[in-house]
Amino acid sequence: MSENPSRRLPELKPVERRTFLRYSLIGATGAGLAGFGASLLGFLWPNLSGGFGADITLPVSAAELAAVIREDRAPYQFPAGRMYIVTWDPKMPGAEEQYGEFHAVTDDGVGLMALFQKCVHLGCRVPWCQSSQWFECPCHGSKYNKWGEWMGGPAPRGLDRFPSRIEDGNLIVSTGTVLTGPARTERVLQQEPEGPACVDL
Ligand code: FES
């Protein structure tokens, strides 16, 4: 006579809904805390990874950077370093005095400058607007021209910058040092919008 399978195996109880929710909550909280701990470690020892907070060597040569920026009519965005690289002409009147400490110059005489992507109002990431050729913050409408000079909105000054230099043809940006952006009154490079705005606040 064949054995009845229900007599061999104890009957499994369905997991109570409340118990399941409790364990799910504990698991999710644990994962969140683990993620927070990892972020905190990264913040405390930023130089270990060579990421934000360290000297960062851009992945393409300084000359290539300058060519790409000119061709795209857009800054070179480097999210790992939370920065935009922009070009400018060091020979423009007043530029060297105002921005000399911020920039590196390629062998071809093109100035490269690293702008911190964080809005100096309340810290949103400021996107690039291709049509106006400005940086326009979607949070409260601050605007900066293509060199990060303040042009409007509640931001108290221009975008902050990182010091940079060229070594062996590569641009190196020191993201561990934030240089305060130019005051509202120091719009040396003076660029007006070149088309429709992306943000209207
Ligand atoms: S955070 Fe950019 S305008 Fe407020």
Coordinates of C-alpha atoms and ligand atoms in Angstrom, one line a residue:
M1 CA 0.0 0.0 0.0
S2 CA 1.4 3.4 -0.9
E3 CA 2.1 5.9 1.8
N4 CA 0.0 9.0 2.0
P5 CA 2.5 11.9 1.4
S6 CA 0.5 14.2 3.7
R7 CA 1.5 12.0 6.6
R8 CA 5.2 12.2 5.9
L9 CA 5.6 15.9 5.6
P10 CA 4.4 18.3 8.3
E11 CA 2.0 20.8 6.9
L12 CA 3.7 24.1 6.1
K13 CA 2.0 27.2 7.5
P14 CA 1.8 30.2 5.2
V15 CA 4.0 33.0 6.5
E16 CA 1.8 35.5 8.3
R17 CA 1.5 38.8 6.5
R18 CA 2.5 40.8 9.5
T19 CA 5.6 38.7 10.1
F20 CA 6.6 39.0 6.4
L21 CA 6.3 42.8 6.5
R22 CA 8.3 43.0 9.7
Y23 CA 11.2 41.0 8.2
S24 CA 11.1 42.9 5.0
L25 CA 11.3 46.2 6.9
I26 CA 14.3 45.0 8.9
G27 CA 16.0 43.8 5.7
A28 CA 15.4 47.1 3.9
T29 CA 16.6 49.2 6.9
G30 CA 19.8 47.0 7.2
A31 CA 20.5 47.5 3.5
G32 CA 20.0 51.2 3.8
L33 CA 22.3 51.5 6.8
A34 CA 25.0 49.5 4.9
G35 CA 24.7 51.8 1.9
F36 CA 24.9 54.9 4.2
G37 CA 28.0 53.4 5.9
A38 CA 29.7 52.9 2.6
S39 CA 29.0 56.4 1.5
L40 CA 30.3 57.7 4.8
L41 CA 33.5 55.8 4.4
G42 CA 33.9 57.2 0.9
F43 CA 33.4 60.7 2.2
L44 CA 35.9 60.2 5.0
W45 CA 38.6 58.7 2.8
P46 CA 37.9 60.2 -0.6
N47 CA 41.5 59.9 -1.8
L48 CA 41.5 56.1 -1.6
S49 CA 39.5 55.7 -4.8
G50 CA 41.0 58.7 -6.7
G51 CA 37.5 60.0 -7.1
F52 CA 35.9 63.2 -6.0
G53 CA 38.1 64.8 -3.3
A54 CA 41.3 63.8 -5.0
D55 CA 43.4 65.0 -7.9
I56 CA 41.6 63.7 -10.9
T57 CA 43.3 63.2 -14.3
L58 CA 40.8 63.7 -17.1
P59 CA 40.5 60.6 -19.3
V60 CA 41.4 62.4 -22.6
S61 CA 44.3 64.8 -23.3
A62 CA 44.0 68.5 -22.6
A63 CA 44.2 69.2 -26.4
E64 CA 41.4 66.7 -27.1
L65 CA 39.3 68.2 -24.4
A66 CA 39.6 71.7 -25.9
A67 CA 38.7 70.3 -29.4
V68 CA 35.6 68.4 -28.2
I69 CA 34.4 71.4 -26.2
R70 CA 34.8 73.7 -29.2
E71 CA 33.2 71.2 -31.6
D72 CA 30.2 70.4 -29.4
R73 CA 29.7 74.0 -28.3
A74 CA 29.2 72.5 -24.8
P75 CA 31.3 72.0 -21.7
Y76 CA 32.9 68.6 -21.1
Q77 CA 30.9 67.0 -18.3
F78 CA 32.8 64.7 -16.0
P79 CA 30.2 63.4 -13.4
A80 CA 32.7 61.4 -11.4
G81 CA 34.5 64.6 -10.6
R82 CA 31.2 66.6 -10.3
M83 CA 32.6 69.1 -12.7
Y84 CA 32.3 70.8 -16.1
I85 CA 35.4 71.7 -18.1
V86 CA 35.1 74.8 -20.1
T87 CA 37.4 76.7 -22.4
W88 CA 38.2 80.4 -22.6
D89 CA 40.7 82.7 -24.0
P90 CA 43.3 83.8 -21.5
K91 CA 44.1 86.8 -23.7
M92 CA 40.6 88.4 -23.2
P93 CA 41.0 91.7 -21.3
G94 CA 40.9 91.2 -17.6
A95 CA 40.6 87.4 -17.8
E96 CA 44.1 86.5 -16.7
E97 CA 43.9 88.8 -13.6
Q98 CA 40.5 87.5 -12.6
Y99 CA 40.8 83.8 -13.4
G100 CA 44.5 83.1 -13.7
E101 CA 44.5 80.9 -10.6
F102 CA 41.6 78.8 -11.8
H103 CA 42.9 77.6 -15.2
A104 CA 45.4 75.7 -17.1
V105 CA 46.5 76.6 -20.6
T106 CA 47.2 74.0 -23.4
D107 CA 50.2 74.2 -25.7
D108 CA 47.9 75.9 -28.2
G109 CA 47.1 78.7 -25.8
V110 CA 43.5 77.5 -25.0
G111 CA 42.5 78.1 -21.4
L112 CA 40.8 75.2 -19.6
M113 CA 38.8 75.8 -16.4
A114 CA 37.0 73.3 -14.1
L115 CA 33.7 74.4 -12.8
F116 CA 32.0 72.7 -9.8
Q117 CA 28.6 71.6 -11.0
K118 CA 26.9 72.4 -7.7
C119 CA 24.7 75.5 -7.6
V120 CA 26.0 78.0 -5.1
H121 CA 22.5 78.9 -4.1
L122 CA 21.2 75.7 -2.4
G123 CA 23.3 73.0 -4.0
C124 CA 21.3 71.5 -6.9
R125 CA 23.3 70.2 -9.9
V126 CA 23.2 72.8 -12.5
P127 CA 22.6 71.5 -16.1
W128 CA 24.0 73.0 -19.3
C129 CA 21.5 74.6 -21.6
Q130 CA 22.6 74.2 -25.2
S131 CA 20.3 76.8 -26.7
S132 CA 21.2 79.7 -24.4
Q133 CA 24.8 78.5 -24.0
W134 CA 24.4 79.1 -20.2
F135 CA 24.2 76.9 -17.1
E136 CA 20.6 77.2 -15.8
C137 CA 19.5 75.8 -12.5
P138 CA 16.1 74.2 -12.5
C139 CA 15.6 74.5 -8.7
H140 CA 15.2 78.3 -8.3
G141 CA 16.3 79.7 -11.6
S142 CA 19.9 80.9 -11.0
K143 CA 21.8 81.3 -14.3
Y144 CA 25.4 81.4 -15.0
N145 CA 27.1 82.1 -18.3
K146 CA 29.4 79.5 -20.0
W147 CA 32.3 80.5 -17.8
G148 CA 30.2 80.1 -14.7
E149 CA 29.7 83.8 -14.0
W150 CA 26.5 84.8 -12.3
M151 CA 23.9 86.2 -14.7
G152 CA 20.7 86.1 -12.7
G153 CA 18.6 84.4 -10.0
P154 CA 19.1 84.0 -6.2
A155 CA 22.7 82.6 -6.3
P156 CA 25.0 84.9 -4.4
R157 CA 28.0 84.5 -6.9
G158 CA 29.3 82.6 -9.9
L159 CA 29.9 78.9 -9.8
D160 CA 32.8 77.7 -7.7
R161 CA 35.8 76.2 -9.4
F162 CA 38.6 73.7 -8.8
P163 CA 42.3 74.5 -9.4
S164 CA 43.7 72.7 -12.4
R165 CA 47.0 72.2 -14.1
I166 CA 48.4 70.3 -17.2
E167 CA 51.0 67.6 -16.8
D168 CA 52.3 65.5 -19.7
G169 CA 49.5 66.9 -21.8
N170 CA 46.7 65.8 -19.4
L171 CA 44.5 68.1 -17.4
I172 CA 44.6 67.4 -13.7
V173 CA 41.9 68.8 -11.5
S174 CA 42.2 69.1 -7.7
T175 CA 38.7 68.4 -6.5
G176 CA 39.8 68.5 -2.9
T177 CA 40.1 72.3 -3.1
V178 CA 37.0 74.4 -3.9
L179 CA 37.8 78.0 -5.0
T180 CA 35.0 80.4 -4.4
G181 CA 33.3 81.6 -7.6
P182 CA 33.5 85.2 -8.8
A183 CA 31.3 87.8 -7.1
R184 CA 28.2 89.0 -9.0
T185 CA 29.9 92.2 -9.8
E186 CA 32.9 90.6 -11.4
R187 CA 31.5 89.5 -14.7
V188 CA 34.7 89.8 -16.6
L189 CA 34.0 87.5 -19.6
Q190 CA 30.5 88.9 -20.2
Q191 CA 28.5 86.5 -22.3
E192 CA 24.9 87.2 -23.2
P193 CA 22.4 84.3 -23.8
E194 CA 22.8 83.0 -27.4
G195 CA 19.3 81.5 -27.8
P196 CA 16.1 80.5 -25.9
A197 CA 16.4 79.7 -22.2
C198 CA 15.9 76.2 -20.8
V199 CA 14.6 77.3 -17.4
D200 CA 12.0 80.1 -17.0
L201 CA 11.4 80.7 -13.3
Ligands
FES1 S1 19.8 75.7 -6.0 FE1 20.1 76.6 -7.9 S2 18.9 78.3 -7.8 FE2 18.6 77.4 -5.9

